[in-house]
Coordinates of C-alpha atoms and ligand atoms in Angstrom, one line a residue:
Chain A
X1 CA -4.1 -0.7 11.3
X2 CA -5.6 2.9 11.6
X3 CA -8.4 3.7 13.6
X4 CA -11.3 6.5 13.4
X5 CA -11.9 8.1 16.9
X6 CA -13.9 10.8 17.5
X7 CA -14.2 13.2 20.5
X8 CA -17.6 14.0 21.5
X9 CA -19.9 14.8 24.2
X10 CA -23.3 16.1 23.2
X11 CA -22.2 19.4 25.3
X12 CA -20.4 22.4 24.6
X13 CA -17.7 24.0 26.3
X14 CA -16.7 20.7 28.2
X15 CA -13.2 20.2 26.8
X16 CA -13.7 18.2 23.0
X17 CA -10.9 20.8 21.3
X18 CA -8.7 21.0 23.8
X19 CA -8.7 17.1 24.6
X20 CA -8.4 16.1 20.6
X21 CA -5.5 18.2 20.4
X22 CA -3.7 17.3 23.6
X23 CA -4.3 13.4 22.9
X24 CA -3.3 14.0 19.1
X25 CA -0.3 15.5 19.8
X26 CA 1.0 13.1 22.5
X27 CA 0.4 9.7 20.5
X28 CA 1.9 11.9 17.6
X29 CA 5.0 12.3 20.3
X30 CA 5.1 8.4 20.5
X31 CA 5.5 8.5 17.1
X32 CA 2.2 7.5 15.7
X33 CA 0.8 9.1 12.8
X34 CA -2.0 11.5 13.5
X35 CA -4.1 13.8 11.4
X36 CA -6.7 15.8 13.8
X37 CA -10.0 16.5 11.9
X38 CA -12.1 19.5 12.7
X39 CA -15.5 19.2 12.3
X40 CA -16.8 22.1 13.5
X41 CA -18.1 24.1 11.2
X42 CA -18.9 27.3 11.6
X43 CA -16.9 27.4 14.9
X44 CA -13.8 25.9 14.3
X45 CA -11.4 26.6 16.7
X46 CA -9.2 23.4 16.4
X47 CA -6.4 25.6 14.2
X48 CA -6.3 28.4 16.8
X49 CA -5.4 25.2 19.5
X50 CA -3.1 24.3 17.1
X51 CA -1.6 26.9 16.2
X52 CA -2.6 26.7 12.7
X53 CA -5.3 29.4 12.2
X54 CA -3.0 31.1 10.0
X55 CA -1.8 28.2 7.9
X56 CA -5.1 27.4 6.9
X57 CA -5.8 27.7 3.3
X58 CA -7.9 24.6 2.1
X59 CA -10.1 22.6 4.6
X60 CA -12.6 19.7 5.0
X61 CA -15.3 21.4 3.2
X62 CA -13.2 21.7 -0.2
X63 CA -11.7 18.4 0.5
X64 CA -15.9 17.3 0.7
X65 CA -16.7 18.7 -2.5
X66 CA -13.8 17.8 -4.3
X67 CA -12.1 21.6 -4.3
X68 CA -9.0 20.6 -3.2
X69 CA -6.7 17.2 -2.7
X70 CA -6.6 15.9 0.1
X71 CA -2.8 16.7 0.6
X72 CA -3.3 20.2 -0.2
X73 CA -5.8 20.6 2.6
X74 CA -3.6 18.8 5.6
X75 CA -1.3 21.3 7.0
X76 CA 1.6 19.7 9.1
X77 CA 2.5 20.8 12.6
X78 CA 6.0 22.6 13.0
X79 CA 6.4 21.0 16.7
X80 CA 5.6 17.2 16.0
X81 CA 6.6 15.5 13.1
X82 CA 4.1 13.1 13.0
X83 CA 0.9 15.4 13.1
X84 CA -1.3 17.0 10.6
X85 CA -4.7 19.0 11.2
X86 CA -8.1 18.8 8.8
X87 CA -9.2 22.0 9.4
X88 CA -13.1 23.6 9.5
X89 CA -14.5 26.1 7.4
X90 CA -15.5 29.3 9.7
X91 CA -17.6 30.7 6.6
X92 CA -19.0 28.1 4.7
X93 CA -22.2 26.4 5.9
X94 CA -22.6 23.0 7.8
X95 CA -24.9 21.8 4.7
X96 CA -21.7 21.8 3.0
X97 CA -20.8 18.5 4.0
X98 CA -22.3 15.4 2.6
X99 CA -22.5 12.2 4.5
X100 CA -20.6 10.7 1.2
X101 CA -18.0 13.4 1.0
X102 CA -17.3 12.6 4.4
X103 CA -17.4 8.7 4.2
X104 CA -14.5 9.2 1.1
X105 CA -12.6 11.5 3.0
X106 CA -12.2 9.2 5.9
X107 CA -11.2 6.4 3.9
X108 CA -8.8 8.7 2.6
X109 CA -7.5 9.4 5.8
X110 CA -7.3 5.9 7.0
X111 CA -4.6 5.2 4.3
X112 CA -2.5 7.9 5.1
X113 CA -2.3 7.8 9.2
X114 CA -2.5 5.6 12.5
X115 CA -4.8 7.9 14.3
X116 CA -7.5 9.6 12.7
X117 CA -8.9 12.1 15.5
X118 CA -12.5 13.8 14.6
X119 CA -13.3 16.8 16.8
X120 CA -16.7 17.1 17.2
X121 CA -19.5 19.9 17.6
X122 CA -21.5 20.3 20.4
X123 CA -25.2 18.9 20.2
X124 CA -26.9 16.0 18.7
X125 CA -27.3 17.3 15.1
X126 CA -25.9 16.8 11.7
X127 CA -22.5 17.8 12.5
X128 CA -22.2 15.6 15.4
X129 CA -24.0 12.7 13.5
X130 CA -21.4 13.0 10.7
X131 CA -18.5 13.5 12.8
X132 CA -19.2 10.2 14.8
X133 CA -20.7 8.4 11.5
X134 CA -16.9 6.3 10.9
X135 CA -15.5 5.8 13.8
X136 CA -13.8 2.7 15.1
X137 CA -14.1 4.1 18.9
X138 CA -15.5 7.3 20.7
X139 CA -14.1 9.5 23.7
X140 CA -17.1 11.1 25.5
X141 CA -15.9 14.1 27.1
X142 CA -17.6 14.7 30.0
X143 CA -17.6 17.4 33.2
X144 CA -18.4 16.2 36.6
X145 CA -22.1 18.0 36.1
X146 CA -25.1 16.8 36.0
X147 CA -25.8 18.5 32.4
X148 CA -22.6 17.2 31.1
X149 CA -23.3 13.7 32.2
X150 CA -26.9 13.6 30.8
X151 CA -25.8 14.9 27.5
X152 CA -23.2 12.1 27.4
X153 CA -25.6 9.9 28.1
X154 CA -27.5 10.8 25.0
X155 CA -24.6 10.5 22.9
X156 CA -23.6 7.2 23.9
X157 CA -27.2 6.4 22.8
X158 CA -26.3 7.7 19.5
X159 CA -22.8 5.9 19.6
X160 CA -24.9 3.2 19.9
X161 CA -27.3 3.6 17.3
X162 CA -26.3 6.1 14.2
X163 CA -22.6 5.3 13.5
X164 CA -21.7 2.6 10.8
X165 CA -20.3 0.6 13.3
X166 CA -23.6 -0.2 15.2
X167 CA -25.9 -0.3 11.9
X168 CA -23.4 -3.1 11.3
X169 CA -24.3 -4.4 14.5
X170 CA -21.4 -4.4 15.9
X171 CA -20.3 -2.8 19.5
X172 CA -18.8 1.2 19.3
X173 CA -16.1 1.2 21.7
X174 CA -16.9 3.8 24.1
X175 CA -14.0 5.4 27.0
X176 CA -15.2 8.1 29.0
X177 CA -12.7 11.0 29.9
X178 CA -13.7 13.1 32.6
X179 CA -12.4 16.8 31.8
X180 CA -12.2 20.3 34.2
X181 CA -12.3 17.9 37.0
X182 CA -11.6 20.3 40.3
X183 CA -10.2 18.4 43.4
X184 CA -11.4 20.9 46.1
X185 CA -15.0 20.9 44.5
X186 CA -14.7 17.6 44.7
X187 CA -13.6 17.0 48.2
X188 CA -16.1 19.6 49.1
X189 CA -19.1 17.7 47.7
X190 CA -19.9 20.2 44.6
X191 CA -19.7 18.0 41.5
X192 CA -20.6 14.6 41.0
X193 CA -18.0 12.3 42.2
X194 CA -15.9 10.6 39.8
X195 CA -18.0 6.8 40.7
X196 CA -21.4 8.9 40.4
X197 CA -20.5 9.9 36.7
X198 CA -19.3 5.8 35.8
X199 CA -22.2 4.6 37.4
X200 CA -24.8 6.6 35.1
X201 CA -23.1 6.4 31.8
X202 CA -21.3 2.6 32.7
X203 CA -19.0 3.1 30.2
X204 CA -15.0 2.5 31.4
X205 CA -12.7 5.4 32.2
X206 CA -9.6 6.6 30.2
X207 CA -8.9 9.7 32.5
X208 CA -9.7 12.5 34.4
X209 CA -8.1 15.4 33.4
X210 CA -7.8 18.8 36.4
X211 CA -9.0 21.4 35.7
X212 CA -6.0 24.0 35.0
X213 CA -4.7 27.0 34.3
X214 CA -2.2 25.0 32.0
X215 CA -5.0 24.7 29.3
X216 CA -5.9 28.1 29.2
X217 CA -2.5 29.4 29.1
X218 CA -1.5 26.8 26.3
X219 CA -4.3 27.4 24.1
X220 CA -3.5 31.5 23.7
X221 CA -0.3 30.2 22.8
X222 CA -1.4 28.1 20.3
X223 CA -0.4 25.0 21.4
X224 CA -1.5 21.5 22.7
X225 CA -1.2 21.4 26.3
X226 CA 0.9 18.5 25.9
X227 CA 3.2 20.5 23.8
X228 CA 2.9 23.4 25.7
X229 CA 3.7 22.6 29.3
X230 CA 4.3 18.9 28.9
X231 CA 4.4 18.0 32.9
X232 CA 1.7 19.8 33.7
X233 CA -0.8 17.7 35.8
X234 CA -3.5 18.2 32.9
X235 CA -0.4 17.2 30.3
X236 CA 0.2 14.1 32.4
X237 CA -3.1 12.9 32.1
X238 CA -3.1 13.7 28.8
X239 CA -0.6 11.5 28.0
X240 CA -1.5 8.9 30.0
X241 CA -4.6 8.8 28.4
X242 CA -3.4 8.7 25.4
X243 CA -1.3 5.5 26.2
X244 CA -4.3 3.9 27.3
X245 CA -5.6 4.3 23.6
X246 CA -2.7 2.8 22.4
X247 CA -3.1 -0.3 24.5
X248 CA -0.9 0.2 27.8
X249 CA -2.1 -0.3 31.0
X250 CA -1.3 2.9 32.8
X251 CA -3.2 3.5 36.3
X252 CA -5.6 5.5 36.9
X253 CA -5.2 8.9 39.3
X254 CA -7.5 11.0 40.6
X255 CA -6.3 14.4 41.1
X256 CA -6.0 15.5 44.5
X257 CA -5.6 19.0 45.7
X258 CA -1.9 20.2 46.5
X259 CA -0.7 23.4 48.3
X260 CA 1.7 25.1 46.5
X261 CA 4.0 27.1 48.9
X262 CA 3.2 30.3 47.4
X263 CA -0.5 29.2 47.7
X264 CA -0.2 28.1 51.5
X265 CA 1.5 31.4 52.3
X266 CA -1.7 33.5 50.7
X267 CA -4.0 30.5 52.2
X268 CA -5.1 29.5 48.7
X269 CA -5.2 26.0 47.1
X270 CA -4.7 25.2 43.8
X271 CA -5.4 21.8 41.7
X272 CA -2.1 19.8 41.3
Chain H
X1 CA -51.0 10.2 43.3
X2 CA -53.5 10.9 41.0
X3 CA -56.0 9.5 38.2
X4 CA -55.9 10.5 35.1
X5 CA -59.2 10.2 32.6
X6 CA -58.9 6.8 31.6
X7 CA -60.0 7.9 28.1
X8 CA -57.5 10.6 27.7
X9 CA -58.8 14.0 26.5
X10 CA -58.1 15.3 22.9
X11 CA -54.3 16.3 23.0
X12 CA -54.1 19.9 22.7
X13 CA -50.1 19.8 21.2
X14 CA -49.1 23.2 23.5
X15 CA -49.3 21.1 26.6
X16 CA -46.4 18.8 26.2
X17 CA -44.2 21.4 27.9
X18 CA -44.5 23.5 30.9
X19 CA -46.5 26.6 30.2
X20 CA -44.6 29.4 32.1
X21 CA -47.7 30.3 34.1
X22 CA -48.1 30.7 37.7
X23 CA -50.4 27.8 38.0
X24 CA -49.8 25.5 41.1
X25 CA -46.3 23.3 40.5
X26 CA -49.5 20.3 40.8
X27 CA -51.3 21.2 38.3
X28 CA -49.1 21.8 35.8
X29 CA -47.6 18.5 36.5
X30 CA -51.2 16.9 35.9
X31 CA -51.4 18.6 32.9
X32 CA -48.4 17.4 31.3
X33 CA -48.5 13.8 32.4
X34 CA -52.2 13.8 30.8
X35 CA -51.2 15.4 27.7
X36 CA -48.0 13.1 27.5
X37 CA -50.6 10.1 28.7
X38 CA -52.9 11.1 25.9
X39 CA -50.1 11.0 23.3
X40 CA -48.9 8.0 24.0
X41 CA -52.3 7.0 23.8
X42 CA -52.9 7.6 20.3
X43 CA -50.1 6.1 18.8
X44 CA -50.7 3.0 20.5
X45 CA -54.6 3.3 19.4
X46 CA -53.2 3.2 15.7
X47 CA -51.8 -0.6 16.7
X48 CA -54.8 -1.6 18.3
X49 CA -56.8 -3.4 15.7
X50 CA -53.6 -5.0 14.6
X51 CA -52.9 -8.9 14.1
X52 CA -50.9 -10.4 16.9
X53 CA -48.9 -11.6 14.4
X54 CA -48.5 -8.3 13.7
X55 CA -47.0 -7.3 17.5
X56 CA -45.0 -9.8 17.4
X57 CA -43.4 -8.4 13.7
X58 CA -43.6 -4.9 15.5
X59 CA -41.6 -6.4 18.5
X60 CA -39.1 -8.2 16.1
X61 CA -38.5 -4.7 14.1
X62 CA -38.3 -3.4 17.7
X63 CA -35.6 -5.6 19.1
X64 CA -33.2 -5.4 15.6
X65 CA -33.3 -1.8 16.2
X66 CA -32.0 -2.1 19.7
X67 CA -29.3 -3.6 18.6
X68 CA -29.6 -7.3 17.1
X69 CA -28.0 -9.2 19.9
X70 CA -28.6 -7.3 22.6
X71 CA -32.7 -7.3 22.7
X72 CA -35.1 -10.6 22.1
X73 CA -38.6 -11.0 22.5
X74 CA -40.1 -13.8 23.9
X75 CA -43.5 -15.4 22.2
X76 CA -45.3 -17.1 24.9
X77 CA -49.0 -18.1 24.1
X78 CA -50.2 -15.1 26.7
X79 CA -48.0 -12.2 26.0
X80 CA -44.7 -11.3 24.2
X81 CA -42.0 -10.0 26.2
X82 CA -39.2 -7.6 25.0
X83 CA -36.0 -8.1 26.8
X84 CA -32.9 -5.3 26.7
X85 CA -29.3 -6.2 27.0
X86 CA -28.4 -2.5 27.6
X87 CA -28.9 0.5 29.3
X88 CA -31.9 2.4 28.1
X89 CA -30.0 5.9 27.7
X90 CA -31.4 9.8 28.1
X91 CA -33.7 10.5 25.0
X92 CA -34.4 6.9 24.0
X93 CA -37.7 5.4 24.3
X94 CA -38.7 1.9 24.4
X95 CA -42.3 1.8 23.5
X96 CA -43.9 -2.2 23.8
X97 CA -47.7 -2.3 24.7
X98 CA -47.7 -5.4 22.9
X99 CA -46.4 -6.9 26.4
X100 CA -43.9 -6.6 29.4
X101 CA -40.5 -5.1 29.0
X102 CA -37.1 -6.1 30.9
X103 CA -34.1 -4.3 30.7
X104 CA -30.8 -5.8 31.7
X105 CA -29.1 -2.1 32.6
X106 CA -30.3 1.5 33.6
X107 CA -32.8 3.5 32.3
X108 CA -31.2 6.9 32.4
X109 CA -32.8 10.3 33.7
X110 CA -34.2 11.4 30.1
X111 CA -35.3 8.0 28.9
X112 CA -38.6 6.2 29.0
X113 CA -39.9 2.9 28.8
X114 CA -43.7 2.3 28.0
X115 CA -45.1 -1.9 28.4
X116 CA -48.4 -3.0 28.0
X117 CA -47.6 -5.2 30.5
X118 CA -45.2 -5.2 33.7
X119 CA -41.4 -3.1 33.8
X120 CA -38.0 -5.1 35.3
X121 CA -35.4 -3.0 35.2
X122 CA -32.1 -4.7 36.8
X123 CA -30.3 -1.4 37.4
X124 CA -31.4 2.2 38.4
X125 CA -34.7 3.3 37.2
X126 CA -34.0 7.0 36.8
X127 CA -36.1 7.5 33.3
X128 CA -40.0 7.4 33.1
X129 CA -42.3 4.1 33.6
X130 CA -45.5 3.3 31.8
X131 CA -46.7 0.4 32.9
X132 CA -50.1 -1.5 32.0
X133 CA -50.5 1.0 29.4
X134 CA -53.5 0.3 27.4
X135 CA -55.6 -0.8 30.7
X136 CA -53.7 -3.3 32.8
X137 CA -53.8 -2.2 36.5
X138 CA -52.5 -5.5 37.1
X139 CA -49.1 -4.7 35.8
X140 CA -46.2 -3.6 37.8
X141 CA -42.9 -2.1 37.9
X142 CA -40.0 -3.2 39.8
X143 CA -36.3 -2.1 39.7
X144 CA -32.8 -2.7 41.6
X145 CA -32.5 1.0 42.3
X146 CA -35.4 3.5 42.1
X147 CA -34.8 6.9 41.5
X148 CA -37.6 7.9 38.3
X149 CA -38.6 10.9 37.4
X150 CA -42.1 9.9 37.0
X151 CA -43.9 5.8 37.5
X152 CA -47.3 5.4 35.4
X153 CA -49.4 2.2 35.9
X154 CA -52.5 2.7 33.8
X155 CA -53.4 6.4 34.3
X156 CA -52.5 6.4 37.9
X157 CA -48.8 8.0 38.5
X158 CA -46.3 8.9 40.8
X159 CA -43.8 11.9 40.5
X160 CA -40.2 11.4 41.9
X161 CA -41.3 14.2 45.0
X162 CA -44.1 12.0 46.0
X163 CA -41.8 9.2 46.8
X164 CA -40.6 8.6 50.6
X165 CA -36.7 9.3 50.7
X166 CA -36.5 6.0 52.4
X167 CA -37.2 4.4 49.8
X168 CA -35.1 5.7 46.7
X169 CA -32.2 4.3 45.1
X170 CA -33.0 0.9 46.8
X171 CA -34.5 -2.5 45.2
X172 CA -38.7 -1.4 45.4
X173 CA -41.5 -2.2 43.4
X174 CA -44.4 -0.4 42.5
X175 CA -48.2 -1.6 42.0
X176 CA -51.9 -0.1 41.8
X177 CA -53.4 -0.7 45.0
X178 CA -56.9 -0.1 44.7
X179 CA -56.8 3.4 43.3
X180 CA -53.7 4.7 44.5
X181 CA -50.1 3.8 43.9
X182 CA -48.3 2.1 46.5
X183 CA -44.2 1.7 46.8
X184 CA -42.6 -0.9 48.8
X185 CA -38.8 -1.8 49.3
X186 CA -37.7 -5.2 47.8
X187 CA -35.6 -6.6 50.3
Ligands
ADP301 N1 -8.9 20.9 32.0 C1 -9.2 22.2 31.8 N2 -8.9 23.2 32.7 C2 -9.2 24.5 32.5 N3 -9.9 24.9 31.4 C3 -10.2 24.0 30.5 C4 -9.9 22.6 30.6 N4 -10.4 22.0 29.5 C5 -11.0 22.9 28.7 N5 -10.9 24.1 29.3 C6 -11.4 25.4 28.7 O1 -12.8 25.3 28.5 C7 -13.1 26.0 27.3 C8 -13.9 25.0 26.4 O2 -13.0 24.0 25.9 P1 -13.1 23.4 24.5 O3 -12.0 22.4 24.4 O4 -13.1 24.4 23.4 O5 -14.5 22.7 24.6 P2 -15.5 22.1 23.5 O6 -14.6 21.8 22.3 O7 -16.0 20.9 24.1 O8 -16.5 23.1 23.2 C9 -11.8 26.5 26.7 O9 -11.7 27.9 27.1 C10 -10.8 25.7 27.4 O10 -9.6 26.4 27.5
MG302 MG1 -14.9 22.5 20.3

């Protein structure tokens, strides 16, 4: 049975890209099949995470308005057999997309894959609308900010209101995944603590990812963090996160800060 | 705490945000929560001469779009109430002056509930109030956790700032006492 999820937060810059790619490729690695839809048009950014940006020669737009087949469009991942990326348009405009293009599309998608993954854009428009419009269950990317958190919270109004799923009046699955979260900011009292953010948005928790060096690293290489550096504490919660989706009950940890010998010796800290 | 014109003053559209002047932080504030007042005002004017019937058809439409099973209004022979089995989330707005609302959940920092009659909110009030709006002093508000960003009970309010530290995010309710707001913990 496949299922539509999409990746969204109301915010930009929180972590949507960088989280659908690193959950895609890991339930890709347990050997489900993925495709990873970008929906960001205008900005995508999803093929440079991937890797792809060169591949890309048809994407959702000309799938949309019937330019292209479907199978032309997906371009398969060299790493991970199981994983194929939808890729934006970074020239054509956001108008491009119809609400029934998309709807066809999906369906399309559903037949062909386990997962489908939509990356969302930042805000509460159109594009964010559309991108959440099909799916079976959300992930609302959120930072340990006040900004971040109030921005979810709008989402999960929309969740809750626009998608097919609650016209039909049925109940959006909803897992919050709390992203760039920094131990030592945390322990100093900086960010809202991890039972702050779940007490204002109430929804349940799928993970908190550190914030990392990892990600950065792994996205100029072109590569899922989960892919890239694979036991990396972000990579690790990646994955865990990931088998949550698919069901397992995997505990929850909170990162915690860790002195790396290096570190201790220059009296620095660094996130585990 | 303040009074604001009980018939509110032509809306002049500019004022709904803060004007970037160096007027006192008080002032703009009253300006805003009159021009916001006086908004609210005139949509619920447009309802006024309607039916009861009609409310209660309003209130229906009302609860199916919160989400069919989740929100119910209750038809007594005084006043309808509108019930909420969810949180009330940042940019929603629940607007009943056809009777009292309850919510079962928060009401989020960016959201806002309006009643004609009393507000229950079992969870953190951290939205907007409007209480007794259309002229009911009588009404009230009451909440498991209050922490708003602004309590209105028929044209008299109360900012967040004006609110004794003691009492926030605790079980309170709030009521017109003679012409001024007063807060108490609800122990
Ligand atoms: N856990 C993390 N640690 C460090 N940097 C991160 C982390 N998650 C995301 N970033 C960085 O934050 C920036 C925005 O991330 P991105 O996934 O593109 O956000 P969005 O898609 O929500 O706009 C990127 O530069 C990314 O590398
Ligand atoms: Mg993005």
């Amino acid at each position: 049975m496949s299922k539509v999820l999409v990746v969204t937060s109301g915010k930009g810059g929180v972590g949507k890209t960088t989280s659908t790619a690193a959950i895609g490729a890991a339930l890709a690695s347990c050997g489900e099949k993925v495709v990873v839809v970008d929906f960001d048009v205008g900005l995508r950014n999803l093929d440079l995470v991937m890797g792809a940006e060169r591949r890309v020669v048809f994407d959702l737009i000309s799938v949309v308005q019937g330019n292209a087949k479907l199978a032309q469009a997906l371009i398969r991942d060299k790493r991970v057999e199981n994983l194929s990326l939808l890729a934006a348009s970074q020239t054509r405009d956001k108008d491009a997309l119809t609400e029934e293009g998309v709807a066809r599309v999906i369906a399309e998608l559903r037949e062909k894959f386990d997962w489908v993954i939509c990356d969302s854009p930042a805000g509460i428009e159109r594009g964010a609308t559309l991108a959440m419009r099909h799916a079976d269950l959300a992930v609302v990317v959120t930072n340990p900010e006040v900004s971040s958190v109030r921005d979810s919270d709008r989402i999960i109004g929309l969740l809750d209101s626009k998608t097919e799923k609650a016209e039909r009046g049925e109940r959006m699955e909803k897992h919050l995944l709390l992203t760039r979260f920094d131990p030592i900011r945390a322990a100093r009292g900086d960010m809202l603590s991890k039972e702050d953010v779940l007490e204002i948005l109430s929804i349940p928790l799928l993970g908190i990812i550190p914030e990392s060096q990892e990600v950065l690293r792994a996205s100029n290489m072109g590569a899922p963090v989960t892919l890239n550096s694979p036991m990396s504490a972000p990579a690790r919660a990646y994955m865990d996160a990931a088998r949550r989706l698919k069901g397992e009950s995997v505990e929850i940890a909170v990162p915690t800060e860790r002195k790396t010998l290096l570190n201790k010796l220059f009296g620095r800290r660094a996130a585990a | 705490m303040k009074r604001i014109q009980s018939s509110p003053p032509r809306r002049s559209p500019v004022n709904r945000r803060l004007a970037p002047t160096r007027r006192p932080l008080a002032d703009v504030r009253k300006a805003e929560v009159a021009a916001l007042f006086a908004e609210l005002w005139e949509q619920s004017l447009k309802s006024d001469g309607l039916r009861r019937v009609e409310s209660l058809r309003r209130a229906e439409a009302l609860a199916s779009k919160a989400g069919a099973e989740e929100a119910t209004v209750a038809a007594g022979d005084v006043a309808p109430c509108l019930f909420i089995d969810r949180p009330v989330r940042s940019g929603q707005s629940i607007r009943f002056p056809e009777g009292s609302v309850t919510i079962f959940g928060s009401v989020s920092s960016g959201a806002e509930i309006v009643a004609g009659g009393s507000i229950h909110v079992y969870g953190a009030l951290r939205g907007r109030a409007f209480a007794g709006f259309g002229g009911d002093s009588g009404a009230r508000i009451i909440c498991s956790s209050l922490d708003p960003e602004l309590l209105v009970i028929n044209g008299l309010y109360t900012t967040a700032d004006e609110i004794a530290a003691s009492l926030r995010n605790k079980p309170a309710q709030v009521r017109v006492d003679g012409q001024a707001m007063s807060v108490t913990a609800l122990d």
